[in-house]
């Protein structure tokens, strides 16, 4: 007898919501905390889609915040703001 795992699908509408609220809600869903069979040691079989990401609210302070990455090589530090990253990659990547 085989048991078939049913993947539950969730959708978050990001229009008019703050970035942190969306991230918290997405993390809760991906951990499986919205399911009745939640267990800390098991991965949840859920699928999550976030729509209208380009219309979410991002504060001016968050847009101006500087994000840095460093490759470990001399001259390998790159600095970018969230506003520039959103224009370069689109907010679907953020």
Coordinates of N, CA and C in Angstrom, one line a residue:
X1 N 0.8 -1.2 0.0 CA 0.0 0.0 0.0 C 0.9 1.2 0.0
X2 N 0.7 2.1 -0.9 CA 1.5 3.3 -1.0 C 0.6 4.5 -0.6
X3 N 1.2 5.4 0.0 CA 0.5 6.6 0.4 C 1.0 7.8 -0.5
X4 N 0.0 8.4 -1.0 CA 0.3 9.5 -2.0 C 0.3 10.8 -1.2
X5 N 1.4 11.6 -1.4 CA 1.6 12.8 -0.7 C 0.9 13.9 -1.6
X6 N 0.0 14.6 -1.0 CA -0.8 15.7 -1.6 C -0.1 17.0 -1.3
X7 N 0.3 17.7 -2.3 CA 1.0 19.0 -2.1 C -0.1 20.1 -2.0
X8 N -0.1 20.8 -0.9 CA -1.0 21.9 -0.7 C -0.5 23.2 -1.3
X9 N -1.3 23.9 -2.0 CA -0.9 25.1 -2.7 C -1.4 26.4 -1.9
X10 N -0.5 27.3 -1.7 CA -0.9 28.6 -1.0 C -0.5 29.7 -1.9
X11 N -1.2 30.8 -1.8 CA -1.0 32.0 -2.6 C -1.0 33.2 -1.7
X12 N 0.0 34.1 -1.8 CA 0.0 35.3 -1.0 C -0.1 36.5 -2.0
X13 N -1.0 37.4 -1.7 CA -1.1 38.6 -2.5 C -0.3 39.7 -1.8
X14 N 0.8 40.2 -2.4 CA 1.7 41.1 -1.8 C 1.3 42.6 -2.0
X15 N 0.2 42.8 -2.7 CA -0.2 44.2 -3.0 C -0.5 45.0 -1.8
X16 N 0.3 46.0 -1.5 CA 0.0 46.9 -0.4 C 0.6 46.4 0.9
X17 N 1.2 45.3 1.0 CA 1.8 44.7 2.2 C 3.3 45.0 2.3
X18 N 3.8 45.1 3.5 CA 5.2 45.3 3.8 C 6.0 44.1 3.5
X19 N 7.3 44.3 3.2 CA 8.2 43.2 2.8 C 8.4 42.2 4.0
X20 N 8.5 42.7 5.2 CA 8.7 41.8 6.3 C 7.5 41.0 6.7
X21 N 6.3 41.6 6.5 CA 5.1 40.8 6.8 C 4.9 39.7 5.8
X22 N 5.3 39.9 4.5 CA 5.2 38.9 3.5 C 6.2 37.8 3.8
X23 N 7.4 38.2 4.2 CA 8.5 37.2 4.4 C 8.1 36.3 5.6
X24 N 7.5 36.9 6.7 CA 7.1 36.1 7.8 C 6.0 35.2 7.5
X25 N 5.0 35.6 6.7 CA 3.9 34.7 6.4 C 4.4 33.6 5.5
X26 N 5.3 33.9 4.5 CA 5.8 32.9 3.6 C 6.7 31.9 4.4
X27 N 7.4 32.3 5.4 CA 8.3 31.4 6.2 C 7.4 30.4 7.0
X28 N 6.3 31.0 7.5 CA 5.4 30.2 8.3 C 4.7 29.1 7.5
X29 N 4.3 29.5 6.2 CA 3.7 28.5 5.3 C 4.7 27.4 4.9
X30 N 5.9 27.9 4.5 CA 6.9 26.9 4.1 C 7.4 26.0 5.1
X31 N 7.3 26.4 6.4 CA 7.7 25.5 7.5 C 6.5 24.5 7.8
X32 N 5.3 24.8 7.3 CA 4.2 23.9 7.4 C 3.4 24.2 8.7
X33 N 3.5 25.3 9.2 CA 2.8 25.7 10.5 C 1.3 25.9 10.2
X34 N 0.9 26.1 9.0 CA -0.5 26.3 8.7 C -1.2 25.0 8.4
X35 N -0.5 23.9 8.5 CA -1.2 22.6 8.3 C -1.5 21.9 9.6
X36 N -2.4 21.0 9.6 CA -2.8 20.3 10.8 C -1.8 19.2 11.3
X37 N -1.0 18.8 10.3 CA -0.1 17.7 10.6 C 1.4 18.2 10.8
X38 N 1.5 19.4 11.4 CA 2.8 20.0 11.5 C 3.7 19.2 12.5
X39 N 4.9 19.0 12.0 CA 6.0 18.3 12.8 C 7.3 19.0 12.5
X40 N 8.0 19.3 13.6 CA 9.3 20.0 13.4 C 10.3 19.3 12.6
X41 N 10.3 18.0 12.7 CA 11.3 17.1 12.0 C 11.0 16.8 10.6
X42 N 9.8 17.1 10.1 CA 9.4 16.8 8.7 C 9.3 18.0 7.9
X43 N 9.6 17.9 6.6 CA 9.5 19.0 5.7 C 8.0 19.0 5.2
X44 N 7.5 20.2 5.0 CA 6.1 20.3 4.6 C 6.0 20.2 3.1
X45 N 4.9 19.5 2.7 CA 4.7 19.4 1.2 C 3.7 20.5 0.8
X46 N 4.3 21.7 0.7 CA 3.5 22.8 0.3 C 4.1 23.5 -0.9
X47 N 3.3 24.2 -1.6 CA 3.8 25.0 -2.8 C 3.3 26.4 -2.5
X48 N 4.2 27.4 -2.6 CA 3.8 28.8 -2.3 C 4.1 29.7 -3.5
X49 N 3.1 30.5 -3.8 CA 3.2 31.5 -4.9 C 2.9 32.9 -4.3
X50 N 3.8 33.8 -4.6 CA 3.6 35.2 -4.1 C 3.3 36.1 -5.4
X51 N 2.1 36.7 -5.4 CA 1.8 37.5 -6.6 C 1.8 39.0 -6.2
X52 N 1.9 39.8 -7.3 CA 1.9 41.3 -7.2 C 3.1 41.8 -6.3
X53 N 4.3 41.1 -6.5 CA 5.4 41.5 -5.8 C 5.9 42.9 -6.1
X54 N 5.7 43.3 -7.3 CA 6.2 44.7 -7.7 C 5.3 45.8 -7.1
X55 N 4.2 45.4 -6.5 CA 3.3 46.4 -5.9 C 3.3 46.4 -4.4
X56 N 4.3 45.7 -3.8 CA 4.4 45.7 -2.3 C 5.0 46.9 -1.8
X57 N 4.7 47.2 -0.6 CA 5.3 48.4 0.1 C 6.7 48.2 0.6
X58 N 7.6 49.1 0.2 CA 8.9 49.0 0.7 C 9.2 50.4 1.2
X59 N 9.6 50.6 2.4 CA 9.9 51.9 3.0 C 11.1 52.5 2.3
X60 N 11.2 53.8 2.4 CA 12.4 54.6 1.8 C 13.6 54.2 2.6
X61 N 13.5 53.9 3.9 CA 14.7 53.5 4.6 C 15.2 52.2 4.2
X62 N 14.3 51.2 3.9 CA 14.7 49.9 3.4 C 15.3 50.0 2.0
X63 N 14.7 50.9 1.1 CA 15.2 51.0 -0.2 C 16.7 51.6 -0.2
X64 N 17.0 52.5 0.7 CA 18.3 53.1 0.8 C 19.3 52.3 1.5
X65 N 18.9 51.2 2.2 CA 19.8 50.4 2.9 C 20.9 49.7 2.0
X66 N 22.1 49.7 2.4 CA 23.2 49.2 1.6 C 23.4 47.7 1.9
X67 N 23.5 46.9 0.9 CA 23.7 45.5 1.0 C 25.1 45.2 0.4
X68 N 25.9 44.4 1.1 CA 27.3 44.2 0.7 C 27.5 42.7 0.5
X69 N 28.3 42.3 -0.5 CA 28.7 40.9 -0.7 C 30.2 41.0 -0.9
X70 N 30.9 39.9 -0.4 CA 32.3 39.9 -0.6 C 32.7 38.5 -1.0
X71 N 33.5 38.4 -2.1 CA 33.9 37.1 -2.7 C 35.1 36.5 -2.0
X72 N 35.9 37.3 -1.3 CA 37.1 36.8 -0.6 C 38.3 37.2 -1.4
X73 N 38.2 37.7 -2.5 CA 39.3 38.1 -3.3 C 39.5 39.6 -3.2
X74 N 40.8 40.1 -3.4 CA 41.0 41.6 -3.4 C 40.1 42.3 -4.4
X75 N 39.4 43.3 -4.0 CA 38.5 44.0 -4.9 C 37.2 43.3 -5.1
X76 N 36.9 42.3 -4.3 CA 35.7 41.5 -4.6 C 34.5 41.9 -3.8
X77 N 34.5 43.1 -3.2 CA 33.4 43.6 -2.5 C 32.4 44.3 -3.4
X78 N 31.2 44.0 -3.4 CA 30.2 44.7 -4.2 C 29.1 45.3 -3.3
X79 N 28.8 46.5 -3.5 CA 27.8 47.2 -2.7 C 26.6 47.6 -3.6
X80 N 25.4 47.4 -3.1 CA 24.2 47.7 -3.9 C 23.1 48.0 -2.9
X81 N 22.2 48.9 -3.3 CA 21.0 49.2 -2.5 C 19.8 48.4 -3.0
X82 N 18.8 48.2 -2.2 CA 17.6 47.4 -2.6 C 16.9 48.1 -3.8
X83 N 16.9 49.4 -3.8 CA 16.3 50.1 -4.9 C 17.0 49.8 -6.3
X84 N 18.3 49.8 -6.2 CA 19.1 49.5 -7.4 C 18.9 48.0 -7.8
X85 N 18.9 47.1 -6.9 CA 18.7 45.7 -7.1 C 17.4 45.4 -7.7
X86 N 16.3 46.1 -7.2 CA 15.0 46.0 -7.8 C 14.9 46.4 -9.2
X87 N 15.6 47.5 -9.6 CA 15.6 48.0 -10.9 C 16.4 47.1 -11.8
X88 N 17.5 46.5 -11.3 CA 18.4 45.7 -12.1 C 17.8 44.3 -12.4
X89 N 17.3 43.6 -11.4 CA 16.8 42.3 -11.5 C 15.2 42.2 -11.5
X90 N 14.6 43.2 -11.1 CA 13.1 43.2 -11.0 C 12.8 42.7 -9.6
X91 N 11.6 43.0 -9.1 CA 11.3 42.7 -7.7 C 10.9 41.2 -7.5
X92 N 10.8 40.5 -8.6 CA 10.5 39.0 -8.5 C 11.7 38.3 -7.9
X93 N 12.9 38.9 -8.1 CA 14.1 38.3 -7.6 C 14.3 38.6 -6.1
X94 N 13.8 39.7 -5.7 CA 14.0 40.2 -4.3 C 13.1 39.4 -3.4

